[in-house]
Coordinates of C-alpha atoms and ligand atoms in Angstrom, one line a residue:
M286 CA -48.0 79.4 52.6
K287 CA -45.1 81.5 51.5
K288 CA -46.5 84.3 53.6
L289 CA -46.7 82.1 56.6
V290 CA -43.1 81.0 56.2
V291 CA -42.0 84.6 56.0
L292 CA -44.1 85.5 59.0
L293 CA -42.7 82.6 61.0
T294 CA -39.1 83.5 60.0
I295 CA -39.6 87.1 61.1
S296 CA -41.1 86.1 64.4
V297 CA -38.4 83.6 65.2
F298 CA -35.8 86.2 64.3
F299 CA -37.4 88.7 66.6
Y300 CA -37.8 86.2 69.4
L301 CA -34.2 85.2 69.2
G302 CA -33.0 88.7 68.9
F303 CA -35.1 89.7 71.8
A304 CA -34.1 86.8 73.9
Q305 CA -30.4 87.3 73.3
S306 CA -30.2 91.0 73.7
D307 CA -32.2 90.6 76.9
V308 CA -29.7 88.2 78.6
N309 CA -26.3 89.4 79.5
Y310 CA -23.5 87.0 79.6
D311 CA -20.7 89.6 79.3
E312 CA -18.9 90.4 82.6
S313 CA -17.9 93.8 81.2
K314 CA -21.6 94.7 80.8
V315 CA -22.5 94.0 84.5
P316 CA -23.8 97.3 85.8
D317 CA -21.9 99.2 88.4
F318 CA -23.5 98.7 91.7
E319 CA -22.8 98.6 95.4
V320 CA -23.5 95.5 97.4
P321 CA -25.4 96.8 100.5
D322 CA -23.3 96.1 103.7
V323 CA -24.9 93.1 105.4
L324 CA -23.8 94.5 108.7
Q325 CA -25.5 97.9 108.3
T326 CA -29.1 98.3 109.1
F327 CA -31.5 99.8 106.6
K328 CA -31.3 103.0 108.6
G329 CA -27.5 103.0 108.3
K330 CA -26.5 101.8 111.7
K331 CA -23.4 99.6 111.8
I332 CA -23.7 96.2 113.5
K333 CA -20.7 95.2 115.5
N334 CA -21.7 92.2 117.5
V335 CA -23.8 89.0 117.5
K336 CA -26.3 90.5 120.0
K337 CA -27.1 93.5 117.8
W338 CA -27.1 91.2 114.7
E339 CA -29.7 88.9 116.3
K340 CA -31.8 91.6 117.9
K341 CA -31.8 94.2 115.2
R342 CA -30.4 93.4 111.8
R343 CA -31.4 89.7 111.4
P344 CA -35.1 90.4 112.1
E345 CA -35.2 93.3 109.7
L346 CA -33.5 91.3 106.9
L347 CA -35.8 88.4 107.5
R348 CA -38.8 90.7 107.3
F349 CA -37.5 92.1 104.1
F350 CA -37.3 88.7 102.4
N351 CA -40.6 87.7 103.9
Q352 CA -42.5 90.7 102.7
N353 CA -40.8 91.5 99.5
V354 CA -39.2 88.4 98.0
Y355 CA -40.7 85.0 98.8
G356 CA -43.8 86.2 100.7
E357 CA -45.0 85.6 104.2
I358 CA -46.4 82.2 105.2
P359 CA -49.8 83.3 106.5
G360 CA -49.8 80.8 109.3
E361 CA -48.1 77.8 110.7
L362 CA -50.1 74.6 110.8
K363 CA -48.7 71.4 112.3
Y364 CA -49.5 68.2 110.6
A365 CA -52.6 66.4 111.7
S366 CA -51.2 62.9 111.5
F367 CA -48.4 60.9 110.0
D368 CA -48.6 57.3 108.9
V369 CA -45.7 55.0 108.1
V370 CA -47.2 53.5 105.0
E371 CA -44.3 51.3 104.0
E372 CA -41.2 50.2 105.7
S373 CA -38.4 47.7 105.1
D374 CA -35.0 46.9 106.6
N375 CA -33.7 45.5 103.4
A376 CA -33.2 48.5 101.1
F377 CA -30.1 48.8 98.9
N378 CA -29.2 45.1 99.4
G379 CA -29.8 45.2 103.2
K380 CA -27.6 48.2 103.7
A381 CA -30.4 50.6 104.6
L382 CA -33.8 51.0 106.1
R383 CA -36.5 52.4 103.8
K384 CA -39.5 54.2 105.2
Q385 CA -42.3 56.0 103.4
V386 CA -44.2 58.3 105.7
E387 CA -47.4 60.0 104.7
I388 CA -47.9 63.3 106.4
S389 CA -51.4 64.7 106.4
V390 CA -52.2 68.4 107.0
Q391 CA -55.8 69.5 107.7
K392 CA -57.7 72.7 108.1
N393 CA -61.4 73.1 108.0
D394 CA -62.5 70.9 105.1
L395 CA -59.1 70.9 103.4
T396 CA -56.6 68.1 103.5
L397 CA -53.2 67.9 102.0
N398 CA -51.0 64.7 102.0
F399 CA -47.4 64.3 101.1
T400 CA -45.1 61.4 101.3
I401 CA -41.5 61.5 102.6
L402 CA -39.3 58.7 101.3
M403 CA -36.5 58.0 103.6
Y404 CA -33.4 55.8 103.4
L405 CA -31.5 55.5 106.7
P406 CA -28.3 53.7 107.5
K407 CA -28.7 50.8 109.9
T408 CA -27.4 51.8 113.3
E409 CA -28.6 52.1 116.8
N410 CA -27.9 55.8 116.8
K411 CA -30.1 58.6 115.6
V412 CA -28.6 59.7 112.2
P413 CA -28.0 63.1 110.6
I414 CA -30.0 63.4 107.3
F415 CA -30.1 65.3 104.1
V416 CA -33.6 66.4 103.1
G417 CA -34.5 67.7 99.7
Y418 CA -37.3 67.9 97.2
N419 CA -37.3 66.1 93.9
F420 CA -38.8 67.4 90.6
Y421 CA -40.6 64.3 89.3
G422 CA -41.6 62.1 92.2
N423 CA -39.9 60.0 94.8
H424 CA -39.8 57.0 92.5
T425 CA -37.5 58.9 90.1
V426 CA -34.6 59.1 92.6
T427 CA -34.0 55.3 92.7
T428 CA -34.8 52.2 90.8
D429 CA -36.2 50.6 94.0
V430 CA -39.5 49.1 92.9
N431 CA -41.1 49.7 96.3
V432 CA -41.1 53.4 96.1
I433 CA -44.7 54.7 95.8
I434 CA -45.6 56.7 92.8
S435 CA -47.2 60.1 93.6
E436 CA -50.6 60.9 92.1
A437 CA -50.0 64.6 92.3
W438 CA -50.0 66.8 89.2
S439 CA -46.6 66.9 87.4
R440 CA -45.2 68.9 84.5
N441 CA -45.2 66.8 81.4
N442 CA -41.8 65.5 80.3
E443 CA -41.8 63.3 77.3
S444 CA -38.4 61.8 77.8
F445 CA -39.5 60.6 81.2
G446 CA -42.8 59.3 79.8
I447 CA -44.8 61.8 81.8
V448 CA -47.9 62.8 79.8
H449 CA -51.3 64.0 80.9
N450 CA -49.5 65.5 84.0
Q451 CA -49.4 62.1 85.7
L452 CA -46.3 60.3 87.0
T453 CA -46.1 56.7 85.9
E454 CA -43.9 53.6 86.3
Q455 CA -42.0 54.7 83.2
S456 CA -40.2 57.4 85.1
R457 CA -38.9 55.1 87.9
G458 CA -35.2 55.7 88.4
V459 CA -34.8 58.4 85.8
R460 CA -33.1 60.7 88.2
T461 CA -30.8 58.3 90.1
N462 CA -27.9 60.3 88.6
R463 CA -28.9 63.3 90.8
W464 CA -29.2 61.3 94.1
A465 CA -26.0 59.6 95.4
I466 CA -28.0 57.6 97.9
E467 CA -25.5 54.8 98.5
K468 CA -22.7 57.3 99.0
I469 CA -24.9 59.1 101.5
I470 CA -25.8 55.9 103.4
D471 CA -22.2 54.7 103.4
A472 CA -21.1 58.0 104.9
G473 CA -23.6 57.5 107.8
Y474 CA -26.3 59.9 106.7
G475 CA -29.9 59.3 105.9
L476 CA -31.7 60.8 102.9
A477 CA -35.3 62.1 102.9
T478 CA -36.9 63.3 99.8
I479 CA -40.4 64.6 98.9
Y480 CA -42.0 65.3 95.6
Y481 CA -42.4 69.1 95.6
G482 CA -45.6 69.0 93.5
E483 CA -47.4 67.4 96.5
I484 CA -47.1 70.6 98.4
D485 CA -47.8 73.0 95.6
P486 CA -48.0 72.1 91.9
D487 CA -45.5 74.2 90.0
K488 CA -47.8 76.2 87.9
N489 CA -49.2 79.6 87.9
D490 CA -52.3 79.2 89.8
F491 CA -53.2 79.4 93.5
Y492 CA -56.2 77.2 93.6
D493 CA -54.4 74.0 94.5
G494 CA -51.6 73.0 96.9
V495 CA -51.4 74.5 100.3
H496 CA -52.2 78.2 99.5
P497 CA -56.0 77.9 99.9
F498 CA -55.5 76.6 103.4
F499 CA -55.0 80.1 104.6
Y500 CA -57.4 82.1 102.5
V501 CA -59.6 84.4 104.5
D502 CA -63.2 84.8 103.4
D503 CA -63.4 84.7 99.6
Q504 CA -59.7 85.2 99.0
Q505 CA -58.6 83.7 95.7
Q506 CA -54.9 84.2 95.8
P507 CA -52.2 85.4 98.1
A508 CA -51.9 89.1 98.9
S509 CA -48.9 91.0 97.6
N510 CA -46.8 90.3 100.6
E511 CA -47.9 86.7 101.0
W512 CA -46.3 83.5 99.9
G513 CA -45.5 82.4 96.4
S514 CA -44.7 78.7 95.6
I515 CA -41.1 78.9 96.9
S516 CA -42.5 79.9 100.3
A517 CA -45.1 77.1 100.1
W518 CA -42.4 74.6 99.4
A519 CA -40.4 76.0 102.3
W520 CA -43.6 75.5 104.4
G521 CA -43.6 71.8 103.4
L522 CA -40.1 71.3 104.5
R523 CA -40.9 72.8 107.8
R524 CA -43.7 70.2 108.2
A525 CA -41.2 67.5 107.3
M526 CA -39.0 68.9 110.0
D527 CA -41.9 68.6 112.5
Y528 CA -42.0 65.0 111.6
F529 CA -38.3 64.4 111.9
E530 CA -38.5 65.8 115.5
E531 CA -40.8 62.8 116.2
D532 CA -38.9 60.2 114.4
S533 CA -36.6 58.3 116.9
K534 CA -34.2 57.3 114.1
V535 CA -33.5 60.8 112.9
N536 CA -31.1 63.3 114.7
E537 CA -33.4 66.3 114.4
S538 CA -30.5 68.6 115.3
K539 CA -28.6 67.5 112.3
V540 CA -31.0 68.0 109.4
I541 CA -29.3 69.5 106.3
V542 CA -31.7 70.9 103.7
F543 CA -30.6 70.4 100.1
G544 CA -32.0 71.7 96.8
H545 CA -31.2 72.1 93.2
S546 CA -32.1 75.1 91.0
R547 CA -35.6 76.3 91.9
L548 CA -35.5 73.9 94.8
G549 CA -32.1 75.4 95.8
K550 CA -33.8 78.7 96.0
T551 CA -36.2 76.9 98.2
S552 CA -33.5 75.2 100.4
L553 CA -31.9 78.6 101.1
W554 CA -35.2 80.2 102.0
T555 CA -36.1 77.3 104.2
G556 CA -32.9 77.4 106.1
A557 CA -33.0 81.1 106.4
S558 CA -36.5 81.2 107.8
D559 CA -36.4 78.2 110.0
Q560 CA -33.4 77.8 112.3
R561 CA -34.2 74.2 113.1
F562 CA -32.3 73.2 110.0
A563 CA -28.7 72.6 110.9
G564 CA -27.2 73.3 107.5
V565 CA -28.2 74.4 104.0
I566 CA -27.0 73.4 100.5
S567 CA -27.9 75.4 97.4
N568 CA -27.0 73.6 94.2
N569 CA -27.0 75.9 91.1
S570 CA -29.8 78.0 92.7
G571 CA -29.2 81.1 90.5
C572 CA -31.6 84.1 90.4
G573 CA -33.7 84.4 93.5
G574 CA -31.4 81.9 95.1
A575 CA -27.7 82.5 95.8
A576 CA -27.0 84.8 92.8
L577 CA -26.8 88.6 93.4
S578 CA -29.7 90.1 91.6
K579 CA -28.0 93.5 91.1
R580 CA -25.5 91.9 88.6
R581 CA -28.3 91.2 86.1
F582 CA -26.2 88.4 84.7
G583 CA -28.0 85.5 83.1
E584 CA -31.5 85.2 84.5
T585 CA -32.8 88.5 86.0
V586 CA -35.5 89.5 88.4
W587 CA -37.7 90.7 85.6
R588 CA -37.2 87.5 83.6
I589 CA -37.9 85.2 86.5
N590 CA -41.0 87.1 87.5
K591 CA -42.2 86.9 84.0
S592 CA -41.5 83.2 83.4
F593 CA -42.5 82.1 86.8
P594 CA -45.0 84.6 88.2
H595 CA -46.0 82.2 91.0
W596 CA -42.6 81.6 92.6
F597 CA -42.2 84.8 94.5
C598 CA -44.6 87.2 96.2
K599 CA -46.1 89.9 94.1
N600 CA -44.1 92.6 95.9
F601 CA -40.9 91.2 94.3
R602 CA -42.1 92.5 90.9
M603 CA -41.2 96.0 92.0
Y604 CA -37.6 95.1 91.6
S605 CA -38.0 93.9 88.0
K606 CA -35.6 96.0 85.9
N607 CA -35.2 98.0 89.1
E608 CA -32.7 96.0 91.0
E609 CA -30.8 99.1 92.0
I610 CA -33.5 99.9 94.6
L611 CA -33.1 96.6 96.4
P612 CA -32.0 97.6 99.9
T613 CA -30.2 94.2 100.2
D614 CA -29.3 91.5 97.8
Q615 CA -29.2 87.7 98.0
H616 CA -26.1 87.7 100.2
G617 CA -28.6 88.9 102.9
L618 CA -30.5 85.6 102.5
I619 CA -27.3 83.6 103.0
A620 CA -26.4 85.7 106.1
L621 CA -29.7 84.8 107.6
I622 CA -28.4 81.2 107.8
A623 CA -25.4 82.2 110.0
P624 CA -23.8 80.8 112.0
R625 CA -25.1 77.5 110.6
P626 CA -23.1 76.0 107.8
V627 CA -24.1 76.8 104.2
Y628 CA -22.8 75.4 101.0
V629 CA -23.3 77.3 97.7
A630 CA -22.4 75.4 94.5
S631 CA -22.2 76.5 90.9
A632 CA -21.6 74.8 87.6
E633 CA -19.2 76.2 85.0
E634 CA -21.6 75.9 82.1
D635 CA -24.6 77.1 84.1
R636 CA -24.2 80.8 83.1
W637 CA -28.0 81.3 83.3
A638 CA -27.6 80.9 87.1
D639 CA -24.6 83.3 87.2
P640 CA -21.8 81.3 89.0
R641 CA -19.9 84.5 89.9
G642 CA -23.0 86.1 91.4
E643 CA -23.6 82.9 93.4
F644 CA -20.0 83.0 94.7
L645 CA -20.2 86.7 95.5
S646 CA -23.2 86.2 97.7
A647 CA -21.3 83.7 99.8
Y648 CA -18.4 86.2 100.0
Y649 CA -20.6 89.2 101.0
A650 CA -22.5 87.1 103.6
T651 CA -19.2 86.2 105.3
P652 CA -18.9 89.2 107.7
V653 CA -21.9 87.8 109.6
Y654 CA -20.2 84.4 110.0
Q655 CA -17.1 86.2 111.2
L656 CA -19.1 87.9 114.0
Y657 CA -19.6 84.3 115.2
D658 CA -15.9 83.5 114.7
K659 CA -16.8 81.2 111.8
K660 CA -14.8 81.0 108.6
G661 CA -16.5 81.9 105.4
I662 CA -15.2 83.0 102.0
S663 CA -12.4 85.4 102.7
S664 CA -11.2 86.2 99.2
I665 CA -13.2 87.9 96.4
K666 CA -11.3 85.8 93.9
M667 CA -13.2 82.8 92.7
P668 CA -11.6 79.4 93.3
Q669 CA -10.5 77.3 90.3
V670 CA -13.0 75.0 88.8
N671 CA -13.4 71.7 90.8
E672 CA -11.4 73.2 93.8
P673 CA -14.0 73.6 96.6
I674 CA -13.5 76.0 99.5
K675 CA -14.9 74.2 102.5
N676 CA -15.4 76.4 105.5
T677 CA -18.6 77.0 107.5
V678 CA -19.5 78.9 104.3
A679 CA -18.5 76.7 101.5
Y680 CA -18.4 77.2 97.7
H681 CA -17.5 75.3 94.6
I682 CA -17.8 75.7 90.9
R683 CA -17.5 72.4 89.1
T684 CA -17.1 71.6 85.4
G685 CA -20.3 70.8 83.6
K686 CA -23.9 71.8 83.3
H687 CA -26.9 72.8 85.4
D688 CA -27.3 69.5 87.3
V689 CA -26.5 67.6 90.4
T690 CA -23.6 65.2 90.1
D691 CA -21.7 62.7 92.2
F692 CA -18.9 65.3 92.5
D693 CA -21.4 67.7 94.1
W694 CA -22.6 65.0 96.6
E695 CA -19.0 63.9 97.5
Q696 CA -18.3 67.5 98.4
Y697 CA -21.5 68.0 100.4
I698 CA -20.8 64.8 102.4
N699 CA -17.2 65.6 103.1
W700 CA -18.2 69.2 104.2
A701 CA -21.0 67.9 106.4
D702 CA -18.6 65.5 108.0
K703 CA -16.6 68.4 109.1
F704 CA -19.2 71.0 110.0
I705 CA -22.4 69.2 110.9
K706 CA -21.9 65.5 111.7
Ligands
GTR19 C1 -35.2 77.6 85.0 C2 -35.3 78.9 85.8 C3 -34.2 78.9 86.8 C4 -34.1 77.5 87.6 C5 -34.5 76.3 86.7 C6 -34.8 75.1 87.4 O1 -36.1 77.6 83.9 O2 -35.1 80.0 85.0 O3 -34.3 79.9 87.7 O4 -34.9 77.6 88.7 O5 -35.5 76.6 85.8 O6 -35.4 75.1 88.5 O7 -34.5 74.0 86.9

């Protein structure tokens, strides 16, 4: 027994020591590095106008992120059918319409279904919408008893009553704090949300979700340049977009993709790779999202590839502890969204996501926005906490933790009013 206690103490000590020495939270220890010029091609040619950006530089950057970071989506596949499974004009005390639409995708003998939950303001006009994934099912974003509970695999979460990887009634409404639905409706926007696990369960295997749809012959997992889970989730949002294009109540030219954390990485990649999205919001997206990888502050490329080997494509692993050879950084991802509005948001206590690195990406992507005469982040000095900069490229750092708050949503709505609505 004594031996066991000693052994355990030693291992805990080693684990903590390892974990702490591994993570850098000290600005003075950020390595010296150069941020590759977003307006210079990989071959060193300077890009001076929109035409050259769109013809030369944008495609090569997109290809880089496709082949080396998130992984290429092996094929596009439009949904086979959609079915409005539930609808009401009496949501939120009569303020909104509720619609639950099941999208079905089919290929050979495979079928994948996912459900979009929508709340839309009541008006004759087509409405702009925010669309974003949720972490624990559509029924967690509201206390509305009519929201259907997904049967898809979920990570367990004891405090939400999620055991045996199944979502239940117990978790209804547990994430209302992250979704300011009434504020969104009152401002004239709709909200669409999807449980991300219906597209690809967030675990390190490639047997379930959408990946097998595109396997060739006896392929068991994506090739090194092919999609990880983030790309799969991006694929799901594209299919949702296909649906919005058919929905007479949605203004498909005003769809803003939103995401928090891993789903903020997803919203950035979705907006960067599909220009149908009119705007993009990345909330606390961190490493592999808005944060510059070369800073190695908080979560690093090595760490994220180790903890979540399924999120990125395998090629991304060549940059683990090797960020200096990255020919671009995450500012290149944000630049791919130009000239469409993009909002990057950080939280002061969320050092794991590297707020400064998130800010700097927005700053270093700005030259591309300037080519289009759009205003981005013009000073390298970070703004004060809770003092957003709202241009076509927007940024804020708010007080508090890794989360989505009413403050965040108030800023997004106000910014969308100016730049998208
Ligand atoms: C963390 C991960 C982050 C972020 C976060 C989340 O464990 O290290 O990159 O994605 O999860 O998605 O909540």
